[in-house]
Each structure stands twice: as C-alpha cells, then as structure tokens.
Short mmCIF file of C-alpha atoms in Angstrom, two decimals:
data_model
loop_
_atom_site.label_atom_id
_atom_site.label_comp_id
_atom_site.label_asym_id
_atom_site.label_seq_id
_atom_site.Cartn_x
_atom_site.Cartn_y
_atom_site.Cartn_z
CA UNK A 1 120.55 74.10 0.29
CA UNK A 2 117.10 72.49 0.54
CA UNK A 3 115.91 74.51 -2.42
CA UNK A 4 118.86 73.18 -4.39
CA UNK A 5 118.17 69.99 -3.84
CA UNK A 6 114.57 69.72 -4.49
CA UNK A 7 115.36 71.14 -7.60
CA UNK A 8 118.62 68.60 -8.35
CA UNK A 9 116.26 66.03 -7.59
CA UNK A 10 113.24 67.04 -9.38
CA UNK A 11 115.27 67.72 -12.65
CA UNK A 12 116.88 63.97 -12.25
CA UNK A 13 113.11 62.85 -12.35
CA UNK A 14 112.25 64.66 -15.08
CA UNK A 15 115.19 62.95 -17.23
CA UNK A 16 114.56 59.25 -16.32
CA UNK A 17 110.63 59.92 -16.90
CA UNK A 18 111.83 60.70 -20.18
CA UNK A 19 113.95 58.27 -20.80
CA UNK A 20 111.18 56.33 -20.11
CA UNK A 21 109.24 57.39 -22.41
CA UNK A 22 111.94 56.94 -25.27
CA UNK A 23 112.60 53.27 -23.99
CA UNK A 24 109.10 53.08 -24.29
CA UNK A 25 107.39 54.76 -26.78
CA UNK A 26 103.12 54.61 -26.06
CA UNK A 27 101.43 53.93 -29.23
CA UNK A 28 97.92 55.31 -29.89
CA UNK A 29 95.05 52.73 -29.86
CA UNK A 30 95.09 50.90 -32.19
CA UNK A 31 90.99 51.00 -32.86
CA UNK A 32 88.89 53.61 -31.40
CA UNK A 33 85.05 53.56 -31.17
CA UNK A 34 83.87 56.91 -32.86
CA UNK A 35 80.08 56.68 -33.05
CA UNK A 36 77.24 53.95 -32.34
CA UNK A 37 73.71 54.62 -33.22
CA UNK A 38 70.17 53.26 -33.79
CA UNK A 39 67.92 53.64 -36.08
CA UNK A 40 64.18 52.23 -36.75
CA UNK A 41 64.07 49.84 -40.07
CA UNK A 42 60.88 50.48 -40.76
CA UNK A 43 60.95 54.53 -41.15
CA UNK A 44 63.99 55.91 -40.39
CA UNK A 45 62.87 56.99 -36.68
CA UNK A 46 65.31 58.12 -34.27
CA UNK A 47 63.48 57.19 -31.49
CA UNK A 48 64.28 53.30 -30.52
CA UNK A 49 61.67 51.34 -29.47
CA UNK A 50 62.46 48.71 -27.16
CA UNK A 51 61.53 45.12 -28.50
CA UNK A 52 61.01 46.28 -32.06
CA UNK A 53 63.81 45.53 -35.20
CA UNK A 54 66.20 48.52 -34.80
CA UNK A 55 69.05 49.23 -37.05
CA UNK A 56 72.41 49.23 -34.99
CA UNK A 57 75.56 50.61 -36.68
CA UNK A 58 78.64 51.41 -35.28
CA UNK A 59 81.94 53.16 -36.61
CA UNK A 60 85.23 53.01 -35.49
CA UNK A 61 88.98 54.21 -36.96
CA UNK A 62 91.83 52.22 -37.48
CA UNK A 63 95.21 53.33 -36.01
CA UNK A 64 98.27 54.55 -38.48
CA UNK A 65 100.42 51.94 -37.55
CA UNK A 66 98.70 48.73 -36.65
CA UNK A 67 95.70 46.58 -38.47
CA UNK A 68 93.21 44.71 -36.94
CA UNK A 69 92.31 41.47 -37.27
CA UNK A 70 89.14 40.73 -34.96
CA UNK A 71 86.56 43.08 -33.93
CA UNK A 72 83.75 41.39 -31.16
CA UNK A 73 81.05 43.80 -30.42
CA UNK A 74 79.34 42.56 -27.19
CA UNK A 75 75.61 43.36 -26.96
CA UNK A 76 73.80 44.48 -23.81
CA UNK A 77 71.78 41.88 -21.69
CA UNK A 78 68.42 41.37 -23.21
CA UNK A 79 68.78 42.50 -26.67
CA UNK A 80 67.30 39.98 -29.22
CA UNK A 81 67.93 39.28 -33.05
CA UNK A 82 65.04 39.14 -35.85
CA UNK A 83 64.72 36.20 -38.05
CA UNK A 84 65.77 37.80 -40.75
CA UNK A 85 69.24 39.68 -39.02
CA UNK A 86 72.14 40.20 -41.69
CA UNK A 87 75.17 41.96 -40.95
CA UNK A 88 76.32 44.79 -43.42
CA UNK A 89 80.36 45.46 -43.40
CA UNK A 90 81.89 48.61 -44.83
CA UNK A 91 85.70 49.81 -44.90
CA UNK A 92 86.06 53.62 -46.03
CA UNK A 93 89.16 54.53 -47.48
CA UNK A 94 90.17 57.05 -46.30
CA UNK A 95 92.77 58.58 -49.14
CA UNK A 96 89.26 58.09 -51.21
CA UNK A 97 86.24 58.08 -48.95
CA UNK A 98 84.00 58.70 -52.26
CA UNK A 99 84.67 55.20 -52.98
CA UNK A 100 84.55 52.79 -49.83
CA UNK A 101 84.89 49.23 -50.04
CA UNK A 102 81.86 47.65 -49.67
CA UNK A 103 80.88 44.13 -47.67
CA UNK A 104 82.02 41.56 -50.26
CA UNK A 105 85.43 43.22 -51.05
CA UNK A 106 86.33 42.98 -47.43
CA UNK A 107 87.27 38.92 -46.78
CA UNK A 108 85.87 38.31 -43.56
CA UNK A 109 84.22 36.10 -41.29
CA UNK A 110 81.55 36.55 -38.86
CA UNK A 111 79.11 34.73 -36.36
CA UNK A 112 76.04 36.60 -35.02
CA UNK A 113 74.21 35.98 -31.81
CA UNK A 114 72.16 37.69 -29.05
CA UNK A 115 75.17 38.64 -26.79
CA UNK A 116 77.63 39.66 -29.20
CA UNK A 117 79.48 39.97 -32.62
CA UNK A 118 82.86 38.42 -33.69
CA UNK A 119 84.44 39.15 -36.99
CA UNK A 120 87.18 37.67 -38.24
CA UNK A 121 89.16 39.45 -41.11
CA UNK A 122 91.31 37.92 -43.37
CA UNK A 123 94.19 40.59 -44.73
CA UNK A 124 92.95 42.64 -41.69
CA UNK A 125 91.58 46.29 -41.99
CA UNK A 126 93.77 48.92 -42.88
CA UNK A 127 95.55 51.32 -40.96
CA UNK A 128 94.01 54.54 -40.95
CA UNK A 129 90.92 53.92 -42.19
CA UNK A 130 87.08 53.51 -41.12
CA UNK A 131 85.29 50.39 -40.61
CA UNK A 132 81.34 50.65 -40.33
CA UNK A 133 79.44 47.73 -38.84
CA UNK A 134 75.59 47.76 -39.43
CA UNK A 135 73.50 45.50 -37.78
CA UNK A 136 69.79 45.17 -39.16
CA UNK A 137 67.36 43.35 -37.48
CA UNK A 138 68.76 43.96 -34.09
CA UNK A 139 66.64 44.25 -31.05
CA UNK A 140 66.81 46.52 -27.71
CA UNK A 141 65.25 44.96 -24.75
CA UNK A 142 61.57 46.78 -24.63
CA UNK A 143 62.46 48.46 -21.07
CA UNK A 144 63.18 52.59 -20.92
CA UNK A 145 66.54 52.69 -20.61
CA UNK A 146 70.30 53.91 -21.90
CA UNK A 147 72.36 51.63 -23.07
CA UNK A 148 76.54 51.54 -23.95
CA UNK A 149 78.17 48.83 -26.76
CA UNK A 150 81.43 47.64 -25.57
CA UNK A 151 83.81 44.95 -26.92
CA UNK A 152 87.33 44.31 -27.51
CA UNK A 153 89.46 43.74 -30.81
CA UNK A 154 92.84 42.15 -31.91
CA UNK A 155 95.57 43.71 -33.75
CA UNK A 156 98.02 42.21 -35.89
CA UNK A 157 100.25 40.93 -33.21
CA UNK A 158 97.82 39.11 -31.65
CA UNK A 159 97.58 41.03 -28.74
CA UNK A 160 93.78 41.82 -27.38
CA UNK A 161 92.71 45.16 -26.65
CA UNK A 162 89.09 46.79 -25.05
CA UNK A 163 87.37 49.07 -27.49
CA UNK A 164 86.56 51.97 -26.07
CA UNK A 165 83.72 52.30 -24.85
CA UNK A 166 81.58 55.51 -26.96
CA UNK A 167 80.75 58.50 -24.33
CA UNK A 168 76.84 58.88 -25.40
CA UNK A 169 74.61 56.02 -24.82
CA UNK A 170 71.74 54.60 -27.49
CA UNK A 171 68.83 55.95 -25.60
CA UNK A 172 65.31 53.04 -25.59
CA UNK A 173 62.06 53.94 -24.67
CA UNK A 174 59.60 51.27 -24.08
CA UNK A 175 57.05 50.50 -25.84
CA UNK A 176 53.88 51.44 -25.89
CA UNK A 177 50.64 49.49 -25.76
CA UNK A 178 50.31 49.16 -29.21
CA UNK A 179 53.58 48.31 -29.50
CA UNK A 180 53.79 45.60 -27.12
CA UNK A 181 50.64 44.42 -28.54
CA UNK A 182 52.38 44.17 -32.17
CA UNK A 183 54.90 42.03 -30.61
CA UNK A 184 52.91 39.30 -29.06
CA UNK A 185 50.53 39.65 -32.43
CA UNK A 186 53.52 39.02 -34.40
CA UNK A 187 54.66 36.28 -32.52
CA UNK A 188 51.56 34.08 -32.82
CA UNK A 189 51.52 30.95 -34.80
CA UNK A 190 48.25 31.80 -37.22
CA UNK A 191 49.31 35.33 -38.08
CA UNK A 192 52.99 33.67 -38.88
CA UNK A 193 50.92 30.92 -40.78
CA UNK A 194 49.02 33.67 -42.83
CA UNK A 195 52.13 36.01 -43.67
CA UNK A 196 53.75 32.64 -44.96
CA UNK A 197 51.72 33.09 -47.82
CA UNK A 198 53.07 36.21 -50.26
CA UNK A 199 49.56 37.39 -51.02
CA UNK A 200 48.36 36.94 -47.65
CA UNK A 201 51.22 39.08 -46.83
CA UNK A 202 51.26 41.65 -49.09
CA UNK A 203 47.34 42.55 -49.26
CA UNK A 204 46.77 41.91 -45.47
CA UNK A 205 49.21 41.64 -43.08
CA UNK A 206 47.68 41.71 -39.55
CA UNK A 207 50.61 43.12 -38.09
CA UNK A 208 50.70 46.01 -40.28
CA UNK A 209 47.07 46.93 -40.61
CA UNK A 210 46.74 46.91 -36.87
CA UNK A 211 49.92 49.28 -36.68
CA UNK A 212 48.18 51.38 -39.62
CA UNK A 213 45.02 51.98 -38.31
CA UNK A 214 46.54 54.92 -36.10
CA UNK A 215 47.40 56.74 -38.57
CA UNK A 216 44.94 56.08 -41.02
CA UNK A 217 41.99 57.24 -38.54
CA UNK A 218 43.54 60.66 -38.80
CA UNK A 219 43.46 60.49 -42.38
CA UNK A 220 39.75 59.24 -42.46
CA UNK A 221 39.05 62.42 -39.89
CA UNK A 222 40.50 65.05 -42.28
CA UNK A 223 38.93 63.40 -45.18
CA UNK A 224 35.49 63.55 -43.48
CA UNK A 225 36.18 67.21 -42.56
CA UNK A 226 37.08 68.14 -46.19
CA UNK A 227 33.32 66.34 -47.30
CA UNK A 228 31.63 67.59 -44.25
CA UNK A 229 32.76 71.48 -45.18
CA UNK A 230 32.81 70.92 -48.96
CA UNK A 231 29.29 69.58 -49.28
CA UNK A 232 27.24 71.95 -47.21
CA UNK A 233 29.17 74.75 -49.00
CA UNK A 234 27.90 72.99 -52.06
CA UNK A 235 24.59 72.62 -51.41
CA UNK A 236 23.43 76.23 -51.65
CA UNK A 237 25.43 76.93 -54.38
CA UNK A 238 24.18 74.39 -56.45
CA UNK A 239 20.50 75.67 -55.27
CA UNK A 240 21.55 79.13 -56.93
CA UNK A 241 22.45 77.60 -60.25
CA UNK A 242 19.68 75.54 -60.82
CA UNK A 243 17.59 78.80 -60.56
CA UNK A 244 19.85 80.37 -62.95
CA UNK A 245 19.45 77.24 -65.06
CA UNK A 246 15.34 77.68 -65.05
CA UNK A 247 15.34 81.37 -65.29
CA UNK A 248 14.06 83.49 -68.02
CA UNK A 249 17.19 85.35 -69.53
CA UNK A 250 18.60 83.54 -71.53
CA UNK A 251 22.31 85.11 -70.39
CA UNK A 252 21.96 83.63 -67.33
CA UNK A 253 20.76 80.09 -68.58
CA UNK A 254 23.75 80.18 -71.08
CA UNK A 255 26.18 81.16 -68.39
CA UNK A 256 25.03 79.12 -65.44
CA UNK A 257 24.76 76.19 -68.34
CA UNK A 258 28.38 76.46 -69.22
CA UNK A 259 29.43 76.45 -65.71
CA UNK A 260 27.40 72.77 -65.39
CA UNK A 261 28.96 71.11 -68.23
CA UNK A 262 32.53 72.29 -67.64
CA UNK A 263 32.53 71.08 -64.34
CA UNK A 264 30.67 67.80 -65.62
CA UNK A 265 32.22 67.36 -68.53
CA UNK A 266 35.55 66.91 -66.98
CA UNK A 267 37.88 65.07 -65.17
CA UNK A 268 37.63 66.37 -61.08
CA UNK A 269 41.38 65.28 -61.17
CA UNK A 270 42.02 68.37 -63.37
CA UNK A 271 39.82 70.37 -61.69
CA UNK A 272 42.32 69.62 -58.48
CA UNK A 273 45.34 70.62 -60.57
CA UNK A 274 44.18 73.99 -62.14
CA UNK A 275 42.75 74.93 -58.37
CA UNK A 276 45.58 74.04 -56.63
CA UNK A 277 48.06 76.15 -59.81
CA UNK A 278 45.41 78.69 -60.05
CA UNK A 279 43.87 79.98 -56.67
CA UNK A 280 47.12 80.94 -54.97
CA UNK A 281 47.61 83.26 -57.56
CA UNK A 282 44.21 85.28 -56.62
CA UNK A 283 44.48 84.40 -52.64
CA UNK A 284 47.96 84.33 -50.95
CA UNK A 285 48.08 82.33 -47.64
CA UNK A 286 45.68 79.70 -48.82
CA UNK A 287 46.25 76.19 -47.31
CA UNK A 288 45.96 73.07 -49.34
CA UNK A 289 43.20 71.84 -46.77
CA UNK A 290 41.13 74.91 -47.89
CA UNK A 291 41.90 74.87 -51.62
CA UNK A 292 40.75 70.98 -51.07
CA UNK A 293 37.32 71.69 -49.43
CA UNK A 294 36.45 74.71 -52.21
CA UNK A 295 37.37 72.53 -55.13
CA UNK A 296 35.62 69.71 -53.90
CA UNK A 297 32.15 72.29 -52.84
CA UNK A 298 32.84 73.68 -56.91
CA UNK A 299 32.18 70.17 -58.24
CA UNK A 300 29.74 68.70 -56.51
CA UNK A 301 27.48 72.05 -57.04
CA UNK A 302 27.25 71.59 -60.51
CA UNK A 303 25.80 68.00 -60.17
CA UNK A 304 23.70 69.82 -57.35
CA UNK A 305 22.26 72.10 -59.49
CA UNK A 306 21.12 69.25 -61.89
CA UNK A 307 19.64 67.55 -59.15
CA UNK A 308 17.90 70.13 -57.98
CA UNK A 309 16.25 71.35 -61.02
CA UNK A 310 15.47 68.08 -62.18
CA UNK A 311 13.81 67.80 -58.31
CA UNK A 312 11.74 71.19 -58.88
CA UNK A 313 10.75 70.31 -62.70
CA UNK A 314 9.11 67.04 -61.03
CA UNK A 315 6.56 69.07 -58.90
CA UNK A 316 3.42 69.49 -60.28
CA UNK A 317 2.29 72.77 -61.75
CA UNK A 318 -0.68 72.53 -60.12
CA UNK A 319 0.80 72.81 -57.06
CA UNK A 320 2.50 76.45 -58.66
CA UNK A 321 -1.19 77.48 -59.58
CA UNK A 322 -2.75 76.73 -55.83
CA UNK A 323 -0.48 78.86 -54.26
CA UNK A 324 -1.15 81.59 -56.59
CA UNK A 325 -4.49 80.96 -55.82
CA UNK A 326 -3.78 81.61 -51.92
CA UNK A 327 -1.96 85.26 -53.07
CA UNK A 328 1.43 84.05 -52.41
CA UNK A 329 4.21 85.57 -54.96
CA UNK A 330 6.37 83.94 -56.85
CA UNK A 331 9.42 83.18 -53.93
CA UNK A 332 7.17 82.52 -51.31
CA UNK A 333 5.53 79.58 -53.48
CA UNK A 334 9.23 78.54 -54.46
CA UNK A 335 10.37 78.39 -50.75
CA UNK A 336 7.05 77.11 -48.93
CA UNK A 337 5.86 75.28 -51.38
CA UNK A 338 8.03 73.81 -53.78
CA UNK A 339 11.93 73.80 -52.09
CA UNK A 340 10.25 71.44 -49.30
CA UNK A 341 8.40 69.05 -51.42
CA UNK A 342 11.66 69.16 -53.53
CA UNK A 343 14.40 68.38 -51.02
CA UNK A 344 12.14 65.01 -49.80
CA UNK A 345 12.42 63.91 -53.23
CA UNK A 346 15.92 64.64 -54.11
CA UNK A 347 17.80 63.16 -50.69
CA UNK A 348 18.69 59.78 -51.85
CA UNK A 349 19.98 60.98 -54.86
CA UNK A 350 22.06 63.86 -52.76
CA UNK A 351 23.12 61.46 -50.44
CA UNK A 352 24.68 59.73 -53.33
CA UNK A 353 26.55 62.77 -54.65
CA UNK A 354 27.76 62.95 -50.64
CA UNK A 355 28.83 59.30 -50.98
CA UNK A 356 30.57 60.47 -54.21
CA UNK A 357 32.31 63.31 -53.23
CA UNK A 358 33.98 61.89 -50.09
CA UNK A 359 35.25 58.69 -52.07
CA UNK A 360 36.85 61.70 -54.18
CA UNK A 361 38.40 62.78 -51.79
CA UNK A 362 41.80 60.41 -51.82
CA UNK A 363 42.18 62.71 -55.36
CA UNK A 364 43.90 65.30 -52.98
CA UNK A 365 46.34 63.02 -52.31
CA UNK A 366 48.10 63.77 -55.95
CA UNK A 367 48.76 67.32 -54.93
CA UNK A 368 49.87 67.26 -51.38
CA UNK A 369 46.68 67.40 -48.77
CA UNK A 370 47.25 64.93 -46.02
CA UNK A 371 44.35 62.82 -46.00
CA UNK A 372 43.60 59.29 -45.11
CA UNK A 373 44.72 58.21 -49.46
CA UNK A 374 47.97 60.35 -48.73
CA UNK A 375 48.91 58.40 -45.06
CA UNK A 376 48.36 55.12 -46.40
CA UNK A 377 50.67 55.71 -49.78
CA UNK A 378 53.33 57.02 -47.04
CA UNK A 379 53.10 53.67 -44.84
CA UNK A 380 53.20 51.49 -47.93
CA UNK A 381 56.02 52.73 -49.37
CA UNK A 382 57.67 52.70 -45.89
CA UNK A 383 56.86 49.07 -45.11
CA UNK A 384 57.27 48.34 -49.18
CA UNK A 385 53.03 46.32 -48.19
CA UNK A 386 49.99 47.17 -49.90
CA UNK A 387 47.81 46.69 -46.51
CA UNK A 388 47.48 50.03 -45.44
CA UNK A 389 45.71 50.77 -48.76
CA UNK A 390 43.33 47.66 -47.86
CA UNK A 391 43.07 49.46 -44.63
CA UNK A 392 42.04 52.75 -46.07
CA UNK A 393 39.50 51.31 -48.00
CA UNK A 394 38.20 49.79 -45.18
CA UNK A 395 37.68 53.26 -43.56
CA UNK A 396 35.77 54.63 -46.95
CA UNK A 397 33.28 51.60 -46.40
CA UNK A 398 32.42 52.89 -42.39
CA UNK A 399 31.22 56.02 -44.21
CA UNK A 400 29.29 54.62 -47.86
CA UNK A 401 28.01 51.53 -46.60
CA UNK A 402 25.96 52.93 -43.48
CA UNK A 403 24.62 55.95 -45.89
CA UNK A 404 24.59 53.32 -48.65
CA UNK A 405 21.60 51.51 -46.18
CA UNK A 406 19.94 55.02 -45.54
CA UNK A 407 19.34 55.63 -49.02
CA UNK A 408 17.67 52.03 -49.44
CA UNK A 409 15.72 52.53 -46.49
CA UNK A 410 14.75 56.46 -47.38
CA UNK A 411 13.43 55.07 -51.18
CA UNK A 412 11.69 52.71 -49.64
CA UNK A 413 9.53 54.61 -47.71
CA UNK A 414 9.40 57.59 -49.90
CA UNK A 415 7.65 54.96 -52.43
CA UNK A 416 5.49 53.61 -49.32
CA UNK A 417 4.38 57.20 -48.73
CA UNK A 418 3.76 57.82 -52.54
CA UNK A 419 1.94 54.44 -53.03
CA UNK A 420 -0.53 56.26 -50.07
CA UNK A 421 -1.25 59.22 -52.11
CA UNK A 422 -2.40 57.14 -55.14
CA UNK A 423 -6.05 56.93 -56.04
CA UNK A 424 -8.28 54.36 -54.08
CA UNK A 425 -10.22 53.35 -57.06
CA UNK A 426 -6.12 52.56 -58.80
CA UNK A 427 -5.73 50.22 -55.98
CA UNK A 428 -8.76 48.43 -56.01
CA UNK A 429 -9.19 48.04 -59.35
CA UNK A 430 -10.13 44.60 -60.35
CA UNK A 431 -8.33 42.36 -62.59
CA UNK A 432 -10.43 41.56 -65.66
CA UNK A 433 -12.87 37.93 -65.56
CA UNK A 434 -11.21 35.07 -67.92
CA UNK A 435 -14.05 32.75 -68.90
CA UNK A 436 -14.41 30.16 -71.44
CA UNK A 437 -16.16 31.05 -75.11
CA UNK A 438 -16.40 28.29 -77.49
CA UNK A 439 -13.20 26.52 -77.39
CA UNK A 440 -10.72 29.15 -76.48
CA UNK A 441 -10.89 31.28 -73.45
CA UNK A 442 -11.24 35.76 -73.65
CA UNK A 443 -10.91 37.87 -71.55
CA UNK A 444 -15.01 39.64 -71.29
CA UNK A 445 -15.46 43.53 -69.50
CA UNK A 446 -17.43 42.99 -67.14
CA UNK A 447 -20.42 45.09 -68.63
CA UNK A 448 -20.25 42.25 -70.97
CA UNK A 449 -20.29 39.56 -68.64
CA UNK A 450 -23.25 41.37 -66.57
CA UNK A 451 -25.17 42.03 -70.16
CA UNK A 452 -24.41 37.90 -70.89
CA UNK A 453 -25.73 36.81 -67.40
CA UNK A 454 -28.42 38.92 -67.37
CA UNK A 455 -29.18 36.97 -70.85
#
C-alpha cells in the first residue's frame, strides 16, 4: 500500500506542476548577451592594453515575442573614455542579415559616461533580431586583469530585466613601460598644445614617434645588415671588373663595359623588380632578405669598378716602372704596390657609394623585404600619421651623417698628407717684387731687379 501511494501522490504532483506551467507559461528572455569583445583602435590587436583606447563591442539577440526599449550597459570600475568616444549602433535583420540597419536608421537615444551606457530606443528593436553596440574610444583600467560587462534592459512592457551576463571575460594586460610612458606623454599640456596644430600633428607627433621608434630600430637593424652584407660582397667584385675594364682583350673590356653601363644606366628600382621576378626562377628557396643583399652588392659593383679604375689610372706610371725595376711581376706590383696606394685614395669616394647604397635600401620596401622604409609605411597607414616616416629618416641620418663627417675629415688629411709630398722649392717659392717704373707700377723678375740694383 505504501508503494501505491507514493506513486498516487507523485503522479498528483506531476499534474498540478503542469498545470502550473500552463497557468503560467515561462517566456524566454527577452534579450540575451551573445558575445562582448575588445579590440585595439589603432591596429586591430587582440591583445587589450589596459589604459590605452580599446574598441568595445558587444552583441546581443532580441527575443521572438517581445522588443526592447532600453539597453544600459554598465562598465567595470576604472574604465575611462577618450576625448574623442562615439558610440556606433547597428540592428541586423535577421530575415536579411546582408543588409543591416545601420546607426542613423535606428531612432535612438543615448548618454555615454565612464560607468555605463543607456540607450533609449524609440519604435524599440525588433523581435528576433541582433543589435550590435560598438564602443570606440573606450578604456580598460591599465591593471592585468579579466573583466565581465553586465547591465540590464527594458522590454516593451516596461518591466526591467538583468542582461545576462556573457560566460568569457575581456581579458587586460597591463601595460608596459612604454606604454605607461605614452600615457602620461600624452597627457601633458605641451605635447596636447603641439598636436593642436594639424601639421604639428601629422609630421611629428611625439606620441607616435616615441611609440614608433620600437619598431623602426628593427627596421634600421635589417637595413644595416642588408648594406653591411651587400657592400663587402660588392667590393671585390667591383675590384674584378675594373681589371676586366683595363685589360688587354678587347672581349673582356666590351663585356665587363656593358655590364657597367647597364647597371649605371638604369633605374636600381628596376633592377629590384627583374631580381626579385628573375632569380627565383634559377634558385628555389631564396628569401627576399637574400635576393635584397645580392641586388644591392650587383649595383653598387658596377660604380665600384669605376671607382676603382679611375683610383688605379691616377697612380703614377712611374711607380709601375720602379717595381719592375725591383723584379717584381706584373700582380705583385698591382697588389703591393698599386691596390694599397689605390684604396687610400679612393675611400671617401667609397664611403660615399656606402652612404648611397644604404639610403637605397628603403627601395626593398616596393617588393616585400621588411626593412626600416617597409615598418614605417605599415605604422602610418595604421595610425593614418606621416611621423613614423619622419622617424625613419631620422634613423638614415645616425648612419650618413657620422660617415658624412669621416669623409670630411679623411679628405682633409689625405690633402694634408699630399700637400707634404709636394716639392720644397713649390712651397717656398716667392711671390714676384711689384715696384714702381715711371708712372705705373710692373711686376720685375727678380734677375731684373738684381741686374737694376746692381746698376
């Protein structure tokens, strides 16, 4: 009998729980949160920094049967706004999501502050469809942390509900010392004085050429690698032509002569394009950073080879003639002999062509190698700024200006030490006597003048 009537009872208690439920029918929620994110304004990062502008969006779904009329969206403790923070409203439809309603075709009100968002809709949202709320210019407090959006909304019958709240958190991380040290540079009165001014602004913004500088130097280091492998690779090269350029077969002058005025009769920009088409067709598994270096070591060898045979042409033949005198061949006299005298006379001008052939360097940029012209066209067309190209240049000048004095310096004495070797009796030669003759004054040799005082 017990069994019976746990059983009576238990089916009695299933009936009025269901009649319950029919008296009472539970509706589902009438919004529900289905995604909040973050996302860096100034590149797209998914990494938030803390105390930096962060793009906040969040997406929800209206219920079938109910619209909503207010949606507040309350911010954790801490979080800050930008000056410029704008709110950007978007209802997808979702019979047609290809064509959502944008901001101005939903009426609505709102009012924005650093602890939360209240909007106010006029005809309401509709049922069944997607609402997405961006926020841009919004700012996470700059501590490591995880943190949760909640709020509440109203639905058409006035009647207040709590959104909620989405299961994964927007994860922070604080800033680093840079970072931190952008902020409280951004936040001072001069540098907000300076970027008041749109040229100021848009050729130097302190703020953004400190937070370039980074990633420039990285840039400037593979740059100086690509002249630093290029050039020495150059240097022997060019060495070889200019022999071919002096020697007595006349192939080889022809040949080694058309290679010079190919490569200096045109544009290194092309060269870049028909080596970068060209050598992966003869050597598979070539990098851009090594196509870079050879192309660059290709041209400056032919203005190399000029400057070295111009160098070698300058020595005197005497000098050719002595050593043969001593029994020394032909190469020996060309290696011990001329090459050194050579070389002292032809630095400054090859520290020029070094100067030269790292400025050409940002050319790589227009075909894909990452160096220093390449990162600062990526960060100005991030932050839409022409500093990071002021930057850049900025990093060419630590390099040409330095070698720039060097050459000055290296001329200087180089014409010292030739001014040595002159002639004593060049130096001391006398200016010739001016004296009076008659009414106009000559200019008398001074035989003459002895001959007339001896008179």
């Amino acid at each position: 009998m017990t069994y019976v009537r746990v059983a009576v009872f238990s089916l009695l208690f299933v009936l009025l729980l269901g009649s319950l439920l029919i008296a009472f029918p539970q509706s589902a929620e009438a919004l529900e949160t289905e995604s909040v994110t973050a996302t860096r304004n100034e590149d797209g990062g998914t990494d938030i920094i803390g105390g930096k502008p962060t793009r906040l969006s969040w997406e929800g779904r209206v219920g079938n049967n109910e619209k909503v009329m207010q949606i507040v969206i309350n911010f954790p403790e801490g979080c800050e706004l930008a000056d410029d923070a704008y709110l950007f409203l978007q209802e997808v439809i979702m019979d047609d999501p290809m064509h959502p309603r944008p901001d101005n075709a939903v009426k609505h009100e709102y009012e924005l502050t650093q602890e939360s968002l209240i909007i106010n809709f006029t005809d309401g949202l509709r049922p069944g469809n997607k609402v997405i709320i961006q926020v841009y210019g919004f700012q996470f407090p700059a501590i490591t942390a995880d943190y949760y959006i909640t709020g509440t909304y109203v639905d058409d019958k006035g009647l207040s509900h709590i959104l909620k709240e989405y299961s994964r958190p927007v994860s922070v991380i604080g800033g680093t010392a840079l970072e931190n040290f952008l902020v409280w540079l951004s936040e001072r009165d001069w540098v907000k004085a300076w970027n008041s001014n749109a040229f100021c602004n848009s050729f130097l913004n302190p703020v953004r050429a400190v937070a370039s500088v980074p990633t420039l130097f990285g840039g400037w280091l593979i740059s100086v690698a690509l002249v630093a492998l290029g050039f020495p690779l150059a240097i022997p090269v060019g060495l070889g032509i200019s022999f071919l350029r002096m020697s007595k077969l006349w192939i080889l002058r022809f040949l080694s002569s058309i290679y010079v005025n190919v490569i200096r009769g045109t544009p290194l920009f092309l060269q870049i394009y028909i080596a970068f088409l060209g050598l992966p067709l003869f050597i598979s598994g070539m990098d851009n950073f090594t196509t870079g270096f050879i192309v660059l070591a290709l041209n400056s060898s032919a203005y190399l080879a000029e400057i070295f045979r111009a160098g070698i042409q300058s020595i005197h033949k005497g000098q050719f003639e002595a050593a043969s005198s001593l029994g020394m061949n032909g190469i020996k006299t060309m290696f011990f002999v001329i090459i050194p005298q050579t070389v002292r006379r032809v630095i400054p001008t090859m520290t020029s062509e070094f100067i030269l052939l790292f400025k050409d360097t940002s050319l790589l940029a227009a075909v894909g190698v990452f160096e220093m012209m390449m990162f600062a066209k990526i960060q100005s067309n991030i932050s839409a700024n022409i500093t990071p190209y002021v930057v850049a240049a900025g990093f060419y000048l630590l390099v040409t200006l330095p070698l720039t004095r060097v050459i000055s310096v290296f001329e200087k004495k180089l014409a010292a030490t030739d001014g040595k070797e002159a002639p004593p009796e060049d130096k001391k030669k006398k200016k010739p006597e001016t004296k009076r003759v008659g009414l106009f004054k000559t200019t008398v040799p001074a035989a003459v003048n002895q001959d007339t005082g001896n008179g």
